[in-house]
Amino acid sequence: MADTVREIERKYDIDDDAQLPDLAGIDRVAAVVEAGVEDLDALYYDTAGHRLAADGITLRRRTGGKDAGWHLKLPVAPGVRDEVRAPLSDAPPAELTALVRSRVLDQEPAPVVRLRTTRTVRILKDAAGVPLAEVAVDEVRAQRAGESASKVEVPAGPVEARWREVEVELTGDGDTALLDEVGRALVAAGARPASAQSKLARALAETGQERDRPAPGGAGPGGRRAQGSGKRGGKGKAAGQKNGKKNAKKKGCTAGDVVLRYVREQVRAIIELDPAVRRDLPDSVHRMRVATRRLRSAFRSYIKVLDRAATRPIGLELKWLAAELGVDRDREVLTARLRKALADVPRTLLLGPVDARLRIWSERRRAGSRKEVLAVLDGPRYLSLLKTLHALLEEPPLRPAAGRPAPQVVSQAVLKDYRRLARRVEAALAAPAGRERDEALHGARKAAKRTRYAAEASRPALGRPAKKFARRIKRVQQLLGDHQDSVVARGALRELATQAHRAGEGGFTFGLLYGREEALAADRERELPGRWKKASRRKYRAAFRR
């Protein structure tokens, strides 16, 4: 079974003859304790194109030290990584390779670099003897893993590299302020912030294996020229992050630039959230589902930019994935809603084992949904979708309008979605109360999401007005979403009441909650005309009239 450790650290390069300064007295450090020397031997695995390294991910098999085994390091934030550990074995454990499947696809990670490290460890402790941080001086020797073992063709050049570095990692009750203080002391003594984000990145560079490699999910791909634009649709991760919205507002920015940027972001989110969903991290399913919806919505909204014949089949697969993810996400949302509703019921009205009944109902649904989600992520259909998304960004199916100025094209797309939303809201308000109105309001909610996502995608071209418009539409969407959640909650409450009745328990409390949900839905229906009137004011749509 894999264990996860949060790693918060700073790295510094030092010269061969450099000595560490005295760190006692820094911040809360009362003592620096020698913890001995470790000899570590690690074999790093990656694909032929170094897809893991491109995303700052490392997969290694390490012997020696107190944590020998397989380690998978996943970036969380600058200087922060989650290290997922598994026991030693000959081949990479399936529980770890599953977490990188969205990056490597059907390629099998193989050895690329071997690192042998002599590590001298010092522990920084506070006045009570509690460890705050670990300071490790590493003498590193990096070697190519060898073509026969790695199956990776490498260019001629050095096959070995050596260097020294310092790692400062938090332990116990340490915090980042301590890391900053230690870092300043090290720099004052001649250390330099690390030139590479990891040992693997430096080893690849210094053994001649670093290469131009597009990051999975479109951080790199997507550089095909928009038809008629004379400019590239994207220049990779570095350029996209550096220039972003600023470049998008320049005179030469095309619709293809803006739409592909948004598409790239959503594909990126799907790929990066895959391991989080597998690890059952909070809100990961919801965020991944939102990314699939945003991507599908972009395909439908910007049909003048992306060829619908090419994106329609992808959209259908994204719809399938969102539905599969929804099994787990909908259970989370519904359970949280019902638990909150129960918490608001006076104790005198809680008749029967209602809390236990809800818990059993929720856990049974969770056990099944969680298993189904993992089966989907491990299945061939999902893998095929990932490959298709990679291919989409390598060769985006751009139409002639992709080369036109972005403001004109994207504003027309947003207005088209807005008019569709307006028709659905009007139809819902005119529908008779009951099931017909519920369905009409649910349709309006879907249209509100699409309009909001289209407006969000247009922000690099239209700026602040698009942001304001999206925020107003989001408020309409939230009201409609609360109404739909009430419809779903009433269905669950009927189910719970039926189960309670069959078990000989009272159904009064569930009936009470049903009535409250019914009243809430009626309130949302009464609020809708006013909220829609505010969101649809002419001044909020002015930016899209070009």
Coordinates of C-alpha atoms in Angstrom, one line a residue:
M1 CA 0.0 0.0 0.0
A2 CA 1.4 3.4 -1.0
D3 CA 1.9 6.2 1.6
T4 CA 2.1 9.9 0.9
V5 CA 4.4 12.4 2.4
R6 CA 4.2 16.2 1.8
E7 CA 7.6 17.5 1.0
I8 CA 8.3 21.3 1.5
E9 CA 11.9 22.1 0.7
R10 CA 14.5 24.5 -0.8
K11 CA 17.5 23.5 -2.9
Y12 CA 20.8 25.2 -3.3
D13 CA 23.9 24.6 -5.4
I14 CA 27.3 24.8 -3.6
D15 CA 30.9 24.6 -4.6
D16 CA 33.0 21.5 -3.9
D17 CA 34.9 23.1 -1.0
A18 CA 32.0 25.0 0.4
Q19 CA 31.1 24.6 4.2
L20 CA 27.8 25.2 5.8
P21 CA 27.4 28.2 8.1
D22 CA 26.4 27.9 11.7
L23 CA 22.6 27.6 11.6
A24 CA 22.0 27.6 15.3
G25 CA 20.1 30.7 16.5
I26 CA 18.3 31.2 13.2
D27 CA 14.6 31.7 13.8
R28 CA 13.6 29.1 16.4
V29 CA 16.7 26.9 15.8
A30 CA 18.4 26.1 19.2
A31 CA 20.6 23.2 18.1
V32 CA 22.0 21.6 15.0
V33 CA 22.4 17.9 15.4
E34 CA 24.5 15.7 13.2
A35 CA 22.4 12.8 11.9
G36 CA 25.1 10.8 10.1
V37 CA 25.9 10.0 6.5
E38 CA 23.7 8.0 4.0
D39 CA 24.6 6.3 0.7
L40 CA 21.7 6.5 -1.7
D41 CA 21.4 4.7 -5.0
A42 CA 18.4 5.8 -7.2
L43 CA 17.3 4.8 -10.6
Y44 CA 15.0 7.3 -12.3
Y45 CA 12.3 6.2 -14.7
D46 CA 10.7 8.2 -17.6
T47 CA 9.4 7.8 -21.1
A48 CA 11.5 8.2 -24.2
G49 CA 10.4 11.8 -24.6
H50 CA 10.9 12.6 -20.8
R51 CA 7.2 13.4 -20.4
L52 CA 7.4 13.1 -16.6
A53 CA 10.5 15.3 -16.3
A54 CA 8.7 17.9 -18.5
D55 CA 6.0 18.1 -15.9
G56 CA 8.3 18.2 -12.9
I57 CA 7.4 14.6 -11.9
T58 CA 10.0 12.1 -10.8
L59 CA 9.6 8.3 -10.5
R60 CA 12.5 6.5 -8.9
R61 CA 13.6 3.3 -7.3
R62 CA 16.0 4.1 -4.4
T63 CA 18.0 1.9 -2.0
G64 CA 19.8 3.1 1.0
G65 CA 18.6 5.6 3.6
K66 CA 15.6 5.4 5.9
D67 CA 13.0 5.5 3.2
A68 CA 14.2 3.0 0.6
G69 CA 11.6 2.0 -2.0
W70 CA 9.7 3.4 -4.9
H71 CA 9.0 7.2 -4.8
L72 CA 6.7 9.2 -7.1
K73 CA 7.0 12.9 -6.6
L74 CA 4.1 15.0 -7.8
P75 CA 4.4 18.9 -7.8
V76 CA 1.8 20.7 -5.7
A77 CA 3.3 24.3 -5.7
P78 CA 6.8 25.8 -6.1
G79 CA 9.0 24.0 -3.6
V80 CA 6.1 21.7 -2.5
R81 CA 5.7 18.1 -3.7
D82 CA 3.7 15.1 -2.6
E83 CA 5.9 12.0 -2.4
V84 CA 3.9 8.8 -2.9
R85 CA 5.9 5.8 -1.6
A86 CA 5.7 2.1 -2.3
P87 CA 7.8 -0.9 -1.1
L88 CA 10.8 -2.0 -3.1
S89 CA 10.2 -4.3 -6.1
D90 CA 11.9 -5.0 -9.4
A91 CA 9.4 -3.1 -11.6
P92 CA 7.5 0.1 -11.0
P93 CA 4.5 -0.6 -8.9
A94 CA 1.1 -0.5 -10.6
E95 CA -0.2 1.8 -7.9
L96 CA 2.4 4.4 -8.9
T97 CA 2.3 4.0 -12.7
A98 CA -1.4 4.5 -12.6
L99 CA -0.8 8.0 -11.1
V100 CA 1.2 9.0 -14.2
R101 CA -0.9 7.3 -16.8
S102 CA -2.4 10.6 -18.0
R103 CA 1.1 11.8 -18.8
V104 CA 2.8 8.7 -20.2
L105 CA -0.4 7.3 -21.9
D106 CA 0.5 3.7 -23.1
Q107 CA 4.3 4.2 -23.0
E108 CA 6.1 2.2 -20.4
P109 CA 8.5 4.2 -18.1
A110 CA 12.1 2.9 -18.3
P111 CA 15.4 3.9 -16.6
V112 CA 16.9 7.1 -17.8
V113 CA 19.3 8.2 -15.1
R114 CA 21.1 6.6 -12.1
L115 CA 22.0 8.9 -9.2
R116 CA 24.4 7.9 -6.5
T117 CA 24.4 10.3 -3.6
T118 CA 26.4 10.6 -0.4
R119 CA 24.2 12.5 2.0
T120 CA 25.3 14.2 5.2
V121 CA 22.3 15.1 7.3
R122 CA 21.9 17.7 10.0
I123 CA 18.7 18.2 12.0
L124 CA 17.6 21.6 13.1
K125 CA 15.8 21.5 16.5
D126 CA 14.1 24.0 18.7
A127 CA 14.7 24.6 22.4
A128 CA 12.5 21.6 23.4
G129 CA 14.4 19.3 21.1
V130 CA 11.6 19.1 18.5
P131 CA 12.9 18.7 14.9
L132 CA 12.1 21.7 12.7
A133 CA 14.0 20.9 9.5
E134 CA 16.5 18.6 7.9
V135 CA 19.5 20.0 6.1
A136 CA 21.2 17.6 3.8
V137 CA 24.5 18.2 1.9
D138 CA 24.4 15.9 -1.1
E139 CA 27.4 14.9 -3.2
V140 CA 25.8 13.6 -6.4
R141 CA 27.1 11.4 -9.2
A142 CA 24.7 11.1 -12.1
Q143 CA 25.1 8.6 -14.9
R144 CA 23.0 7.7 -18.0
A145 CA 21.1 4.5 -17.3
G146 CA 22.4 3.0 -20.5
E147 CA 20.7 2.6 -23.8
S148 CA 20.1 -1.1 -23.3
A149 CA 18.3 -0.5 -20.0
S150 CA 16.4 2.7 -20.8
K151 CA 15.5 2.1 -24.4
V152 CA 16.1 5.8 -24.8
E153 CA 18.3 7.1 -27.6
V154 CA 20.7 9.7 -26.3
P155 CA 23.0 12.0 -28.2
A156 CA 26.8 11.9 -27.9
G157 CA 28.2 13.7 -25.0
P158 CA 29.0 13.3 -21.3
V159 CA 27.7 10.2 -19.7
E160 CA 28.4 11.2 -16.1
A161 CA 28.1 14.4 -14.1
R162 CA 29.0 15.4 -10.5
W163 CA 27.9 18.2 -8.3
R164 CA 27.1 19.2 -4.7
E165 CA 23.9 20.7 -3.4
V166 CA 22.0 21.4 -0.2
E167 CA 18.4 20.4 0.5
V168 CA 16.5 22.1 3.4
E169 CA 13.3 20.3 4.1
L170 CA 10.7 21.1 6.8
T171 CA 9.9 18.5 9.4
G172 CA 7.7 18.7 12.5
D173 CA 6.4 22.1 13.3
G174 CA 8.7 24.0 10.9
D175 CA 7.2 26.6 8.5
T176 CA 8.3 28.3 5.4
A177 CA 9.6 31.3 7.3
L178 CA 12.2 29.0 8.7
L179 CA 13.2 27.9 5.2
D180 CA 13.5 31.5 4.2
E181 CA 15.8 32.3 7.1
V182 CA 18.0 29.2 6.5
G183 CA 18.1 30.1 2.8
R184 CA 19.4 33.6 3.5
A185 CA 22.1 32.2 5.7
L186 CA 23.2 29.7 3.0
V187 CA 23.2 32.3 0.3
A188 CA 25.3 34.7 2.5
A189 CA 27.8 31.8 2.8
G190 CA 28.1 31.4 -0.9
A191 CA 25.3 29.0 -1.8
R192 CA 23.2 29.7 -4.9
P193 CA 19.5 28.9 -5.5
A194 CA 19.4 25.6 -7.4
S195 CA 19.8 25.9 -11.1
A196 CA 17.4 23.0 -11.7
Q197 CA 14.1 22.1 -10.1
S198 CA 15.2 18.6 -9.3
K199 CA 18.2 16.3 -9.3
L200 CA 16.7 14.5 -12.3
A201 CA 16.3 17.7 -14.3
R202 CA 20.0 18.6 -13.7
A203 CA 21.1 15.0 -14.4
L204 CA 19.3 15.0 -17.7
A205 CA 20.9 18.3 -18.7
E206 CA 24.4 17.4 -17.7
T207 CA 24.5 14.0 -19.2
G208 CA 23.3 15.2 -22.6
Q209 CA 19.8 14.0 -22.4
E210 CA 17.9 17.2 -22.1
R211 CA 15.8 17.9 -25.2
D212 CA 13.0 20.1 -26.5
R213 CA 10.0 18.1 -25.3
P214 CA 6.4 19.3 -25.3
A215 CA 4.7 18.9 -22.0
P216 CA 1.8 16.5 -22.0
G217 CA -1.6 18.0 -22.3
G218 CA -0.7 20.9 -24.4
A219 CA 1.6 23.1 -22.4
G220 CA 3.9 22.7 -25.4
P221 CA 1.7 21.6 -28.4
G222 CA -0.7 23.9 -30.1
G223 CA 1.8 26.0 -32.0
R224 CA 0.2 25.4 -35.4
R225 CA -0.3 28.6 -37.4
A226 CA -3.9 29.8 -37.4
Q227 CA -5.1 30.0 -41.0
G228 CA -4.6 33.4 -42.4
S229 CA -3.1 34.8 -39.1
G230 CA 0.6 34.9 -39.9
K231 CA 1.2 34.3 -36.2
R232 CA 1.5 31.1 -34.1
G233 CA -1.5 29.9 -32.2
G234 CA 0.8 29.1 -29.2
K235 CA 4.5 28.9 -28.4
G236 CA 4.6 26.5 -25.5
K237 CA 4.4 26.6 -21.8
A238 CA 7.0 29.2 -21.1
A239 CA 5.7 31.8 -23.6
G240 CA 2.1 31.1 -22.6
Q241 CA 2.8 31.8 -18.9
K242 CA 5.0 34.8 -19.5
N243 CA 2.9 36.6 -21.9
G244 CA -0.7 35.3 -21.2
K245 CA -3.4 37.8 -21.4
K246 CA -1.1 40.7 -22.1
N247 CA -0.1 39.4 -25.5
A248 CA -3.7 38.3 -26.3
K249 CA -4.8 41.9 -26.2
K250 CA -2.3 43.0 -28.7
K251 CA -3.5 44.1 -32.1
G252 CA -2.3 41.0 -33.9
C253 CA -4.0 38.5 -31.6
T254 CA -6.2 36.0 -33.4
A255 CA -9.3 34.1 -32.4
G256 CA -7.2 31.0 -32.8
D257 CA -4.7 32.3 -30.2
V258 CA -7.4 32.9 -27.7
V259 CA -9.5 29.8 -28.1
L260 CA -6.5 27.5 -28.2
R261 CA -5.2 29.0 -25.1
Y262 CA -8.4 28.2 -23.3
V263 CA -8.6 24.7 -24.8
R264 CA -5.0 24.1 -23.7
E265 CA -5.8 25.1 -20.1
Q266 CA -8.7 22.7 -19.9
V267 CA -6.8 19.7 -21.3
R268 CA -4.0 20.6 -18.9
A269 CA -6.4 20.5 -16.0
I270 CA -7.8 17.1 -17.0
I271 CA -4.3 15.6 -17.2
E272 CA -3.1 17.2 -13.9
L273 CA -6.2 16.3 -12.0
D274 CA -6.1 12.6 -13.0
P275 CA -3.7 11.5 -10.2
A276 CA -5.6 13.7 -7.7
V277 CA -8.8 11.9 -8.6
R278 CA -7.1 8.5 -8.2
R279 CA -5.8 9.6 -4.8
D280 CA -9.3 10.8 -3.8
L281 CA -8.1 14.3 -2.9
P282 CA -10.8 16.8 -1.9
D283 CA -12.7 18.5 -4.8
S284 CA -10.5 16.8 -7.4
V285 CA -13.5 15.0 -9.1
H286 CA -15.4 18.2 -9.2
R287 CA -12.6 20.2 -10.7
M288 CA -11.8 17.5 -13.3
R289 CA -15.5 17.3 -14.3
V290 CA -15.6 21.1 -14.7
A291 CA -12.6 21.0 -17.0
T292 CA -14.3 18.4 -19.2
R293 CA -17.4 20.6 -19.4
R294 CA -15.5 23.8 -20.1
L295 CA -13.6 22.0 -22.9
R296 CA -16.8 20.6 -24.4
S297 CA -18.4 24.0 -24.1
A298 CA -15.5 25.7 -26.0
F299 CA -15.9 23.2 -28.8
R300 CA -19.6 24.1 -29.1
S301 CA -19.3 27.8 -28.6
Y302 CA -16.4 28.5 -30.9
I303 CA -17.4 26.4 -34.0
K304 CA -16.1 29.2 -36.2
V305 CA -12.6 28.7 -34.8
L306 CA -12.5 24.9 -34.3
D307 CA -13.9 22.5 -36.9
R308 CA -17.0 21.0 -35.4
A309 CA -16.6 17.8 -37.5
A310 CA -13.3 17.1 -35.6
T311 CA -14.4 18.3 -32.2
R312 CA -17.9 16.7 -32.1
P313 CA -16.6 13.1 -31.5
I314 CA -14.3 14.4 -28.8
G315 CA -17.1 16.3 -27.2
L316 CA -19.2 13.2 -27.0
E317 CA -16.3 11.4 -25.2
L318 CA -15.9 14.3 -22.8
K319 CA -19.7 14.1 -22.1
W320 CA -19.2 10.4 -21.3
L321 CA -16.3 11.1 -19.0
A322 CA -18.1 13.9 -17.1
A323 CA -21.1 11.6 -16.6
E324 CA -18.8 8.9 -15.2
L325 CA -17.1 11.3 -12.9
G326 CA -20.5 12.7 -11.9
V327 CA -21.4 9.4 -10.2
D328 CA -19.0 10.2 -7.4
R329 CA -19.2 14.0 -7.5
D330 CA -23.0 14.1 -7.4
R331 CA -23.0 11.7 -4.4
E332 CA -20.6 14.1 -2.6
V333 CA -22.7 17.2 -3.2
L334 CA -26.0 15.5 -2.4
T335 CA -24.7 13.9 0.8
A336 CA -23.3 17.2 2.0
R337 CA -26.6 19.0 1.3
L338 CA -28.6 16.4 3.2
R339 CA -26.3 16.4 6.1
K340 CA -26.4 20.1 6.4
A341 CA -30.2 20.0 6.2
L342 CA -30.3 17.4 9.0
A343 CA -28.1 19.6 11.1
D344 CA -30.6 22.4 10.9
V345 CA -33.5 20.2 12.2
P346 CA -34.4 20.7 15.9
R347 CA -33.5 17.6 17.9
T348 CA -37.2 17.1 18.9
L349 CA -38.0 16.6 15.2
L350 CA -35.3 14.0 14.5
L351 CA -37.5 11.0 14.8
G352 CA -35.8 7.6 14.3
P353 CA -32.2 6.8 13.3
V354 CA -32.2 9.3 10.5
D355 CA -28.5 10.2 10.7
A356 CA -27.5 6.5 10.6
R357 CA -29.9 5.9 7.7
L358 CA -28.3 8.7 5.7
R359 CA -24.7 7.5 6.6
I360 CA -25.5 3.9 5.4
W361 CA -27.2 5.2 2.2
S362 CA -24.2 7.5 1.4
E363 CA -21.5 4.9 2.1
R364 CA -23.1 2.3 0.0
R365 CA -23.3 4.7 -2.9
R366 CA -19.7 5.9 -2.3
A367 CA -18.2 2.4 -2.4
G368 CA -19.8 1.7 -5.7
S369 CA -19.1 5.1 -7.3
R370 CA -15.5 5.2 -6.2
K371 CA -14.8 1.8 -7.7
E372 CA -16.5 2.8 -11.0
V373 CA -14.5 6.0 -11.3
L374 CA -11.2 4.1 -10.9
A375 CA -12.3 1.5 -13.5
V376 CA -13.0 4.3 -15.9
L377 CA -9.6 6.0 -15.4
D378 CA -7.9 2.6 -15.9
G379 CA -10.0 1.7 -19.0
P380 CA -9.1 1.8 -22.7
R381 CA -11.8 4.3 -23.5
Y382 CA -10.3 7.0 -21.2
L383 CA -6.8 6.3 -22.5
S384 CA -8.1 6.8 -26.1
L385 CA -9.6 10.1 -25.1
L386 CA -6.3 11.3 -23.6
K387 CA -4.5 10.4 -26.8
T388 CA -7.1 12.2 -28.8
L389 CA -6.7 15.3 -26.7
H390 CA -2.9 15.2 -27.1
A391 CA -3.4 14.9 -30.9
L392 CA -5.9 17.7 -30.9
L393 CA -3.3 20.1 -29.5
E394 CA -0.6 18.8 -31.8
E395 CA -2.7 19.6 -34.9
P396 CA -5.7 21.8 -33.9
P397 CA -8.5 21.7 -36.5
L398 CA -8.6 25.4 -37.1
R399 CA -11.1 27.0 -39.4
P400 CA -10.5 30.2 -41.5
A401 CA -12.0 32.4 -38.7
A402 CA -9.2 31.4 -36.4
G403 CA -6.9 33.8 -38.3
R404 CA -9.3 36.8 -37.8
P405 CA -8.9 39.4 -35.0
A406 CA -10.0 37.8 -31.7
P407 CA -12.4 40.4 -30.3
Q408 CA -14.7 40.3 -33.3
V409 CA -14.9 36.5 -33.4
V410 CA -15.2 35.7 -29.7
S411 CA -17.7 38.4 -29.0
Q412 CA -20.0 37.0 -31.7
A413 CA -19.7 33.5 -30.1
V414 CA -20.6 34.8 -26.6
L415 CA -23.6 36.8 -27.9
K416 CA -24.9 33.7 -29.7
D417 CA -24.7 31.7 -26.5
Y418 CA -26.3 34.5 -24.5
R419 CA -29.3 34.6 -26.9
R420 CA -29.7 30.9 -26.5
L421 CA -29.7 31.3 -22.7
A422 CA -32.3 34.1 -22.9
R423 CA -34.7 31.9 -24.9
R424 CA -34.4 29.1 -22.4
V425 CA -34.9 31.4 -19.4
E426 CA -38.0 32.8 -21.0
A427 CA -39.3 29.4 -21.7
A428 CA -38.7 28.2 -18.2
L429 CA -40.5 31.2 -16.7
A430 CA -43.5 30.5 -18.9
A431 CA -43.6 26.7 -18.2
P432 CA -46.3 25.4 -15.8
A433 CA -45.1 24.6 -12.3
G434 CA -44.0 21.1 -11.6
R435 CA -41.9 18.6 -13.6
E436 CA -42.1 20.6 -16.9
R437 CA -40.7 23.8 -15.2
D438 CA -38.1 21.8 -13.4
E439 CA -36.8 20.4 -16.7
A440 CA -36.9 23.8 -18.4
L441 CA -35.0 25.4 -15.6
H442 CA -32.4 22.6 -15.7
G443 CA -32.0 23.3 -19.5
A444 CA -31.5 27.0 -18.7
R445 CA -28.9 26.1 -16.2
K446 CA -26.9 24.2 -18.8
A447 CA -27.2 27.2 -21.2
A448 CA -26.0 29.6 -18.4
K449 CA -22.9 27.4 -17.9
R450 CA -22.1 27.5 -21.6
T451 CA -22.5 31.2 -21.8
R452 CA -20.4 31.8 -18.7
Y453 CA -17.6 29.5 -20.0
A454 CA -17.6 31.2 -23.4
A455 CA -17.3 34.6 -21.7
E456 CA -14.5 33.4 -19.5
A457 CA -12.6 32.1 -22.6
S458 CA -13.0 35.5 -24.2
R459 CA -11.4 37.5 -21.4
P460 CA -7.9 37.6 -22.9
A461 CA -9.4 39.4 -25.9
L462 CA -12.1 41.5 -24.3
G463 CA -10.7 42.1 -20.8
R464 CA -12.6 43.3 -17.8
P465 CA -16.1 43.6 -19.4
A466 CA -16.0 39.9 -20.2
K467 CA -15.1 39.1 -16.6
K468 CA -18.0 41.2 -15.3
F469 CA -20.4 39.6 -17.7
A470 CA -19.3 36.1 -16.8
R471 CA -19.7 36.9 -13.1
R472 CA -23.3 38.1 -13.7
I473 CA -24.2 35.0 -15.6
K474 CA -22.5 32.8 -13.0
R475 CA -25.0 34.2 -10.4
V476 CA -27.9 33.1 -12.6
Q477 CA -26.3 29.7 -13.0
Q478 CA -25.8 29.3 -9.3
L479 CA -29.5 30.1 -8.6
L480 CA -30.6 27.6 -11.3
G481 CA -28.1 25.1 -9.8
D482 CA -29.5 25.4 -6.4
H483 CA -33.0 24.8 -7.8
Q484 CA -31.7 21.7 -9.6
D485 CA -30.0 20.4 -6.5
S486 CA -33.3 20.7 -4.7
V487 CA -35.0 18.6 -7.3
V488 CA -32.3 15.9 -6.9
A489 CA -32.4 16.1 -3.1
R490 CA -36.2 15.6 -3.1
G491 CA -35.7 12.4 -5.1
A492 CA -33.1 11.2 -2.6
L493 CA -35.3 12.0 0.3
R494 CA -38.1 10.0 -1.2
E495 CA -35.7 7.0 -1.5
L496 CA -34.5 7.4 2.1
A497 CA -38.1 7.6 3.4
T498 CA -39.0 4.5 1.5
Q499 CA -36.0 2.6 2.9
A500 CA -36.9 3.8 6.4
H501 CA -40.5 2.7 6.0
R502 CA -39.4 -0.8 4.9
A503 CA -37.1 -1.1 7.9
G504 CA -39.9 -0.1 10.3
E505 CA -38.5 3.3 11.0
G506 CA -40.4 6.6 10.9
G507 CA -40.2 8.7 7.8
F508 CA -41.4 12.0 9.4
T509 CA -38.0 13.7 9.4
F510 CA -37.3 12.9 5.7
G511 CA -40.8 14.2 4.9
L512 CA -40.0 17.4 6.8
L513 CA -36.8 17.9 4.8
Y514 CA -38.7 17.2 1.5
G515 CA -41.0 20.0 2.3
R516 CA -38.2 22.4 3.1
E517 CA -36.5 21.5 -0.3
E518 CA -39.8 22.1 -2.1
A519 CA -40.2 25.5 -0.5
L520 CA -36.5 26.4 -1.3
A521 CA -37.2 25.5 -5.0
A522 CA -40.2 27.8 -5.0
D523 CA -38.1 30.6 -3.6
R524 CA -35.5 30.2 -6.3
E525 CA -38.2 30.3 -9.0
R526 CA -39.5 33.6 -7.6
E527 CA -35.9 35.0 -7.5
L528 CA -35.1 34.1 -11.1
P529 CA -36.8 37.0 -12.9
G530 CA -35.0 39.6 -10.9
R531 CA -31.6 38.0 -11.1
W532 CA -32.0 37.4 -14.8
K533 CA -33.0 41.1 -15.4
K534 CA -29.8 42.3 -13.7
A535 CA -27.6 39.8 -15.5
S536 CA -29.0 40.6 -18.9
R537 CA -28.8 44.4 -18.8
R538 CA -27.5 46.0 -22.0
K539 CA -24.5 47.5 -20.3
Y540 CA -23.1 44.1 -19.4
R541 CA -23.4 42.9 -23.0
A542 CA -21.9 46.1 -24.5
A543 CA -18.4 44.6 -24.8
F544 CA -19.7 41.8 -27.1
R545 CA -21.4 44.1 -29.6
R546 CA -18.8 44.5 -32.3

